[in-house]
Coordinates of C-alpha atoms in Angstrom, one line a residue:
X1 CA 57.8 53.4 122.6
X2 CA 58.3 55.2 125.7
X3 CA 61.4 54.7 127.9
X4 CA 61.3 53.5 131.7
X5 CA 63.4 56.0 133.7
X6 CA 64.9 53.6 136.0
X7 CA 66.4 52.3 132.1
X8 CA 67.9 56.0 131.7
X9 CA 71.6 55.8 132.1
X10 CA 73.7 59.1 133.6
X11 CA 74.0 60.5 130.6
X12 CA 70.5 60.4 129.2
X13 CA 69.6 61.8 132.6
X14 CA 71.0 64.5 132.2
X15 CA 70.3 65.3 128.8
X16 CA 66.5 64.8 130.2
X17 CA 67.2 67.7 133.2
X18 CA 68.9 69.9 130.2
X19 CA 65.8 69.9 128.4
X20 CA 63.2 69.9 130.9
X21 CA 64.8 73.1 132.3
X22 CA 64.5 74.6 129.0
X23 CA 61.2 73.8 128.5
X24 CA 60.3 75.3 131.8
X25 CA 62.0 77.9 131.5
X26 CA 60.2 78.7 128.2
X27 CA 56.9 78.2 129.4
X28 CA 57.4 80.7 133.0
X29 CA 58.8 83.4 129.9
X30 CA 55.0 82.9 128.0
X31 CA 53.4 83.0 131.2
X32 CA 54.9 86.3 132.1
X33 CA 54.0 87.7 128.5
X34 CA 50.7 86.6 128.9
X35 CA 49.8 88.2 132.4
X36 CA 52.2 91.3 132.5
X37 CA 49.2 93.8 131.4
X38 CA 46.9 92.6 134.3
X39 CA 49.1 90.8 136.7
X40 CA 52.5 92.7 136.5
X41 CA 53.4 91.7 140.0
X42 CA 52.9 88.1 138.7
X43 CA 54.1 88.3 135.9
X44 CA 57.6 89.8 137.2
X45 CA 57.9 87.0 139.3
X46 CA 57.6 84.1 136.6
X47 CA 60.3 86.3 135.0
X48 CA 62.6 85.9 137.6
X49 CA 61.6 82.2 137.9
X50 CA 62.4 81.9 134.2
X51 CA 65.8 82.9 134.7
X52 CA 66.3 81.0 137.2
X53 CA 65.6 78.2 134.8
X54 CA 67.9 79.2 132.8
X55 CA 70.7 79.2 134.9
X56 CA 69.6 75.7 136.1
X57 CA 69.9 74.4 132.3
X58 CA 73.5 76.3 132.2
X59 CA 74.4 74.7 135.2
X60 CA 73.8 71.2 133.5
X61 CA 75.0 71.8 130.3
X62 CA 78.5 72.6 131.9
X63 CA 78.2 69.1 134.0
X64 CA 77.4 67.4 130.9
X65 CA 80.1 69.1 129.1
X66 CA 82.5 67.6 131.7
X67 CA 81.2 64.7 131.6
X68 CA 80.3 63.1 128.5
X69 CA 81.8 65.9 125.9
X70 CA 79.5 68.5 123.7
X71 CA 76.7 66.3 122.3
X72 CA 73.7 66.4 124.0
X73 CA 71.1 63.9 123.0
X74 CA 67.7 65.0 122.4
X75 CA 65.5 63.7 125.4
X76 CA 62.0 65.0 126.1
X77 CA 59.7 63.9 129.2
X78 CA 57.4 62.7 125.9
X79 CA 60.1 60.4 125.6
X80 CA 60.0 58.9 128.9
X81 CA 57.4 57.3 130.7
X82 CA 55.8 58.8 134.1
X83 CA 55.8 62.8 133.6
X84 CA 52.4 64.4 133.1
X85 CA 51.3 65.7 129.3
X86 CA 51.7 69.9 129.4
X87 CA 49.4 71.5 126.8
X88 CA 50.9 74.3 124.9
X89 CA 50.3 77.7 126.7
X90 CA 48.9 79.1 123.9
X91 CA 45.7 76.5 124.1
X92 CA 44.9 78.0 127.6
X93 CA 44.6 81.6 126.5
X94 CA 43.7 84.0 128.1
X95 CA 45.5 82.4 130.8
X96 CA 43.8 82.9 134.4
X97 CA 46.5 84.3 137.0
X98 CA 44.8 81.6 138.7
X99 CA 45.5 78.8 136.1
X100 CA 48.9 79.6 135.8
X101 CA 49.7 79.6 139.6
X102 CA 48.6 76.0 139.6
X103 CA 50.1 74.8 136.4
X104 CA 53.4 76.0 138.3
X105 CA 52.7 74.7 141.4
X106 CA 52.7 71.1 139.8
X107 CA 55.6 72.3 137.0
X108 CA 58.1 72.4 140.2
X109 CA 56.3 69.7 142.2
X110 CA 57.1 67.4 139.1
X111 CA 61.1 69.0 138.5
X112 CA 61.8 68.6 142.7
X113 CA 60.3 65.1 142.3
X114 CA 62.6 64.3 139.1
X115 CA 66.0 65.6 140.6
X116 CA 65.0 63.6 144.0
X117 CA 64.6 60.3 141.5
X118 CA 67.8 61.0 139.5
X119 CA 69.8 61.8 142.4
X120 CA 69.4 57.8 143.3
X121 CA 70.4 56.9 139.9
X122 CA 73.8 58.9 139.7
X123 CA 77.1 57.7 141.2
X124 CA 79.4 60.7 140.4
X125 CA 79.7 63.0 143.2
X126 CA 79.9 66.0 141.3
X127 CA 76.8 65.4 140.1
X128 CA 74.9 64.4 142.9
X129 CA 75.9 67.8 144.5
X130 CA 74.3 69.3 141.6
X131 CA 71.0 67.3 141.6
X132 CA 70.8 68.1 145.4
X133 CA 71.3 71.5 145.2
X134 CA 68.8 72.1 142.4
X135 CA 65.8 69.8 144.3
X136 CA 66.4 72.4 146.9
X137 CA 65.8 75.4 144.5
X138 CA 62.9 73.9 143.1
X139 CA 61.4 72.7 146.3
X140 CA 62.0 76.9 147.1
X141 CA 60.2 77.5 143.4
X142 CA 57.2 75.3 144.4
X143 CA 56.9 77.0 148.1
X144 CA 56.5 80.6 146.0
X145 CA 54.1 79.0 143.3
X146 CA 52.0 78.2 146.0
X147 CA 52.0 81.8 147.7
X148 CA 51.1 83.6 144.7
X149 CA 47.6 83.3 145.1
X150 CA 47.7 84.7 148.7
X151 CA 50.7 87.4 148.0
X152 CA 49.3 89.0 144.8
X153 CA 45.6 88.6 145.2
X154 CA 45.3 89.3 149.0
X155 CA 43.6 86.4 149.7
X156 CA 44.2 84.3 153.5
X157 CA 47.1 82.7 153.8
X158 CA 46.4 78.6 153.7
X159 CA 48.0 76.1 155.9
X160 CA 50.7 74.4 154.3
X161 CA 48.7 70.9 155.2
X162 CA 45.9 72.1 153.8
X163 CA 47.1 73.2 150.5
X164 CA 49.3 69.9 150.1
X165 CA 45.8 67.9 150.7
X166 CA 44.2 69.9 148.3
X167 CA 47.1 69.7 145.3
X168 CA 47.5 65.9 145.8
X169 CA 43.5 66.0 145.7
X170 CA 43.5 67.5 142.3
X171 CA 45.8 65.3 141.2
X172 CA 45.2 61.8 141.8
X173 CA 41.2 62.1 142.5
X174 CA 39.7 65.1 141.0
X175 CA 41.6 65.1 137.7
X176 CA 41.0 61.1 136.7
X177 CA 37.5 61.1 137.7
X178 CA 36.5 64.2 136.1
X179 CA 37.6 62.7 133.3
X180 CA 36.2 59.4 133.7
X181 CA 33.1 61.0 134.4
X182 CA 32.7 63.3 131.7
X183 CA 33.8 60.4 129.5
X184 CA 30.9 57.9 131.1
X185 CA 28.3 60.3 130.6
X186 CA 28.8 61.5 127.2
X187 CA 30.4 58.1 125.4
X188 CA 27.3 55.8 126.5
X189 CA 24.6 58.6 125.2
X190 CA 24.7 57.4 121.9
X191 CA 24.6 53.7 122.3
X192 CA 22.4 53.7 125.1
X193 CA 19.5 56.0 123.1
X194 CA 20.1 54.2 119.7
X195 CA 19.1 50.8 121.7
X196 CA 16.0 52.7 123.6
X197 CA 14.6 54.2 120.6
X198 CA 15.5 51.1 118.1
X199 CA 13.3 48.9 120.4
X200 CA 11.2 50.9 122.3
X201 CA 11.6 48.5 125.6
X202 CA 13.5 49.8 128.3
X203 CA 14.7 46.0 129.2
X204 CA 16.9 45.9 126.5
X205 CA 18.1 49.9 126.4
X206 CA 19.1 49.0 130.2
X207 CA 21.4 45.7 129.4
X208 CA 23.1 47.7 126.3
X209 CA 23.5 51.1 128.7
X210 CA 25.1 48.6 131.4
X211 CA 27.6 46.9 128.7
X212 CA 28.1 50.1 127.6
X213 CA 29.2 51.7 131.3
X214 CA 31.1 48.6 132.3
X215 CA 32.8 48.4 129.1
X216 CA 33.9 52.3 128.9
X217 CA 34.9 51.9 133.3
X218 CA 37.1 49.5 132.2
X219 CA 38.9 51.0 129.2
X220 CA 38.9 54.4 130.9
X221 CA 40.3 52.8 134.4
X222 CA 43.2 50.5 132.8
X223 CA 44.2 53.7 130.3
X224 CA 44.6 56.1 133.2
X225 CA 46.0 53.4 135.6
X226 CA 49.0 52.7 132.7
X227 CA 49.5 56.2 131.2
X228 CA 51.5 57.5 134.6
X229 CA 53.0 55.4 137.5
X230 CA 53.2 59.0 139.7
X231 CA 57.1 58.4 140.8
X232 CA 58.0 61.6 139.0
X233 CA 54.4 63.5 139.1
X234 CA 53.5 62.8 142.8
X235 CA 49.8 62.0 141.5
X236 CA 49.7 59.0 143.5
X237 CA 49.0 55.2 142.6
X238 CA 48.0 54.1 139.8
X239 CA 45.8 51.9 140.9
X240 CA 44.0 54.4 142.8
X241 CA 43.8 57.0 139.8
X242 CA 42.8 54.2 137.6
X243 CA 40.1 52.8 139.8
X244 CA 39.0 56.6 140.2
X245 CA 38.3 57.0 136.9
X246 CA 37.0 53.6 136.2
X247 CA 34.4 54.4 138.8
X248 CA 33.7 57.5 137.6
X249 CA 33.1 56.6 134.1
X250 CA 31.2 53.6 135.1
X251 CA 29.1 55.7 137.0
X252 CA 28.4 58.3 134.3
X253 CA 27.1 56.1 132.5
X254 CA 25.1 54.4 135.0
X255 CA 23.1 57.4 135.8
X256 CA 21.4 57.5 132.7
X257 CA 20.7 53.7 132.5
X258 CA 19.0 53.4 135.8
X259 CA 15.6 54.9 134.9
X260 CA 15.7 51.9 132.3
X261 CA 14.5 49.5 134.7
X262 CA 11.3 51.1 134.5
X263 CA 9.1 49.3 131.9
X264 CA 7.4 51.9 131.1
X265 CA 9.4 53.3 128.0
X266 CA 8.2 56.7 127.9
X267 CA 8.3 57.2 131.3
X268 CA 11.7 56.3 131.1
X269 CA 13.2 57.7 128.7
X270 CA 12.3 61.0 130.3
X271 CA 13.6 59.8 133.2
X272 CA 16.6 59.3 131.7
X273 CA 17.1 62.3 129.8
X274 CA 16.2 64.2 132.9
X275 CA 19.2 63.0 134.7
X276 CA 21.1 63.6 131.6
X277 CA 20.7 66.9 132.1
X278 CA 21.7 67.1 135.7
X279 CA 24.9 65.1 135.3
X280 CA 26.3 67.3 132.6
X281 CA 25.7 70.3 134.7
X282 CA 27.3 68.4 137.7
X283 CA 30.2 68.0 135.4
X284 CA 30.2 72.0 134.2
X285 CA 30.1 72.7 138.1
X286 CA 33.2 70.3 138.5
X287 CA 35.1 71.7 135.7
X288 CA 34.7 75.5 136.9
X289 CA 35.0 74.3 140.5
X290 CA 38.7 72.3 140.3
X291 CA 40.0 72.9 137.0
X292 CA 39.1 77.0 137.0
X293 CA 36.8 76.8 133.6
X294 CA 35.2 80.1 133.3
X295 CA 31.5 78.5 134.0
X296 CA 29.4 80.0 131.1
X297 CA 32.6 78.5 128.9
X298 CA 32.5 74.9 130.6
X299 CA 28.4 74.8 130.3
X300 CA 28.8 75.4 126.7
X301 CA 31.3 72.7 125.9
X302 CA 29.6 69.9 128.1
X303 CA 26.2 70.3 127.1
X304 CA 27.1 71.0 123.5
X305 CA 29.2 67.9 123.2
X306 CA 26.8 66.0 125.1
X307 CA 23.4 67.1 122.9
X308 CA 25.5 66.3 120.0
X309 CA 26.2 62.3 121.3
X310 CA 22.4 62.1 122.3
X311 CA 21.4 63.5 118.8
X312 CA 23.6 60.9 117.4
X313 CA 22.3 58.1 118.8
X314 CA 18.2 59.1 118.8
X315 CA 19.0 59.7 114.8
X316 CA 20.7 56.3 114.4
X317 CA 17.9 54.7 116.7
X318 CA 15.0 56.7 114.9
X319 CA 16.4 55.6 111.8

């Protein structure tokens, strides 16, 4: 079960910066192995921000040492609830200059945020100072994850507004209802076109399609809304990433559904499988557009995993 982090005392706090920091610290180290052949500019510079890292953990480890002695408990942000889920490195190779830039970006975005929540929970002054003093260097790490893009691949230099709108957009809109989407339109393939071609009548195809849209917005929208309350992330309300998604995915599912009102099954059923077709390439689009998917890569996944789930349910229908 995971832990609240307003439950955290001082000394689990700590041991929680000790290990974020080495985490971090690891991960900036395999992005600059991974992008030192192409990007060596880049790659030098999540070097230096890996050492930096480094002398953040040693920093804490000495506090804690003076603190509470030479056992450091083993806390991970799995452990504790409100940090966002980091995928191994290694699942995102090769690893876009790109795709690490933002993964950074929101890396120090989430550390700044933590130090800023632990500083309200310590009382020793010591260690207040430190917690101030490294929300400042991370806020400084955050402000040169951001100017990657424009420093090493010459591109304009964005207004600071702009860019925050468009991080914060990722993050609480773009991220939940991509998901909820891509979850609405594949899940309720299969039970909406095992109903259509069990029956043959669109009447009843629609109702299941509708229970089956409703019931995945739902799920989809309490799961998201639960799994993060943003006070460490900055992704925003719950409510507001949950009702995303719950919209979304009721929505994908919808789509499809729809052309079920007609009575005429055939008619239909193309209908439906036509707009099939567009929302999974509306969902390809999304994933190359915000979430930097090569866009052959993304097409092949979607429509693969979404042929399959229709497959599934005309075989189960058919049957």
């Amino acid at each position: 079960m995971l832990k609240k982090f307003r439950d955290l005392s001082e000394r689990e706090i700590l041991a929680l910066a000790i290990s974020s920091e080495e985490e971090d610290g690891r991960i900036y180290g395999e992005f600059a192995d991974a992008l030192r052949e192409s990007y060596p500019a880049t790659a030098e510079m999540f070097e230096g921000m890996r050492e930096e890292e480094a002398g953040h953990r040693d920093r804490l480890i000495e506090m804690f040492r003076q603190r509470f002695g030479e056992h450091i408990p083993l806390i991970r942000r799995e452990n504790v609830k409100g940090f966002l889920r980091r995928n191994p490195t290694w699942l995102v190779r090769p690893l876009g200059v790109n795709v690490a830039r933002k993964q950074a970006e929101v890396m120090e975005l989430e550390a700044e945020r933590f130090y800023q929540k632990a500083i309200t929970r310590t009382t020793d002054a010591s260690t207040r100072e430190l917690l101030n003093k490294l929300a400042d260097e991370e806020r400084k790490h955050t402000q040169t994850a951001g100017n990657l893009e424009e420093t090493l691949l010459t591109q304009s230099a964005k207004a600071a507004e702009d860019a925050s709108h468009k991080k914060l957009f990722l993050l609480q809109i773009v991220q939940p209802g991509l998901a909820g989407l891509m979850d609405g339109s594949v899940s309720t393939l299969a039970p909406l076109f095992a109903a259509a071609f069990a029956t043959h009548n669109s009447l009843d195809a629609f109702r299941v399609g509708l229970a089956a849209s409703l019931g995945a917005g739902i799920s989809m929208g309490f799961a998201e809304s639960l799994s993060d309350d943003g006070s460490l992330t900055g992704r925003g309300s719950p409510w507001i990433r949950g009702a995303a998604t719950g919209l979304m995915t009721t929505a994908g599912g919808l789509g499809h559904t729809l052309p079920f009102l007609i009575l005429n099954f055939h008619v239909a059923t193309l209908i439906a499988i036509i707009v099939v077709c567009v929302e999974l390439a509306v969902i390809a689009y999304i994933r190359h557009r915000y979430m930097d998917t090569p866009f052959l890569q993304a097409s092949f996944q979607v429509i693969v995993g979404g042929f399959l789930v229709f497959l599934t349910g005309y075989l189960i229908g058919s049957s």
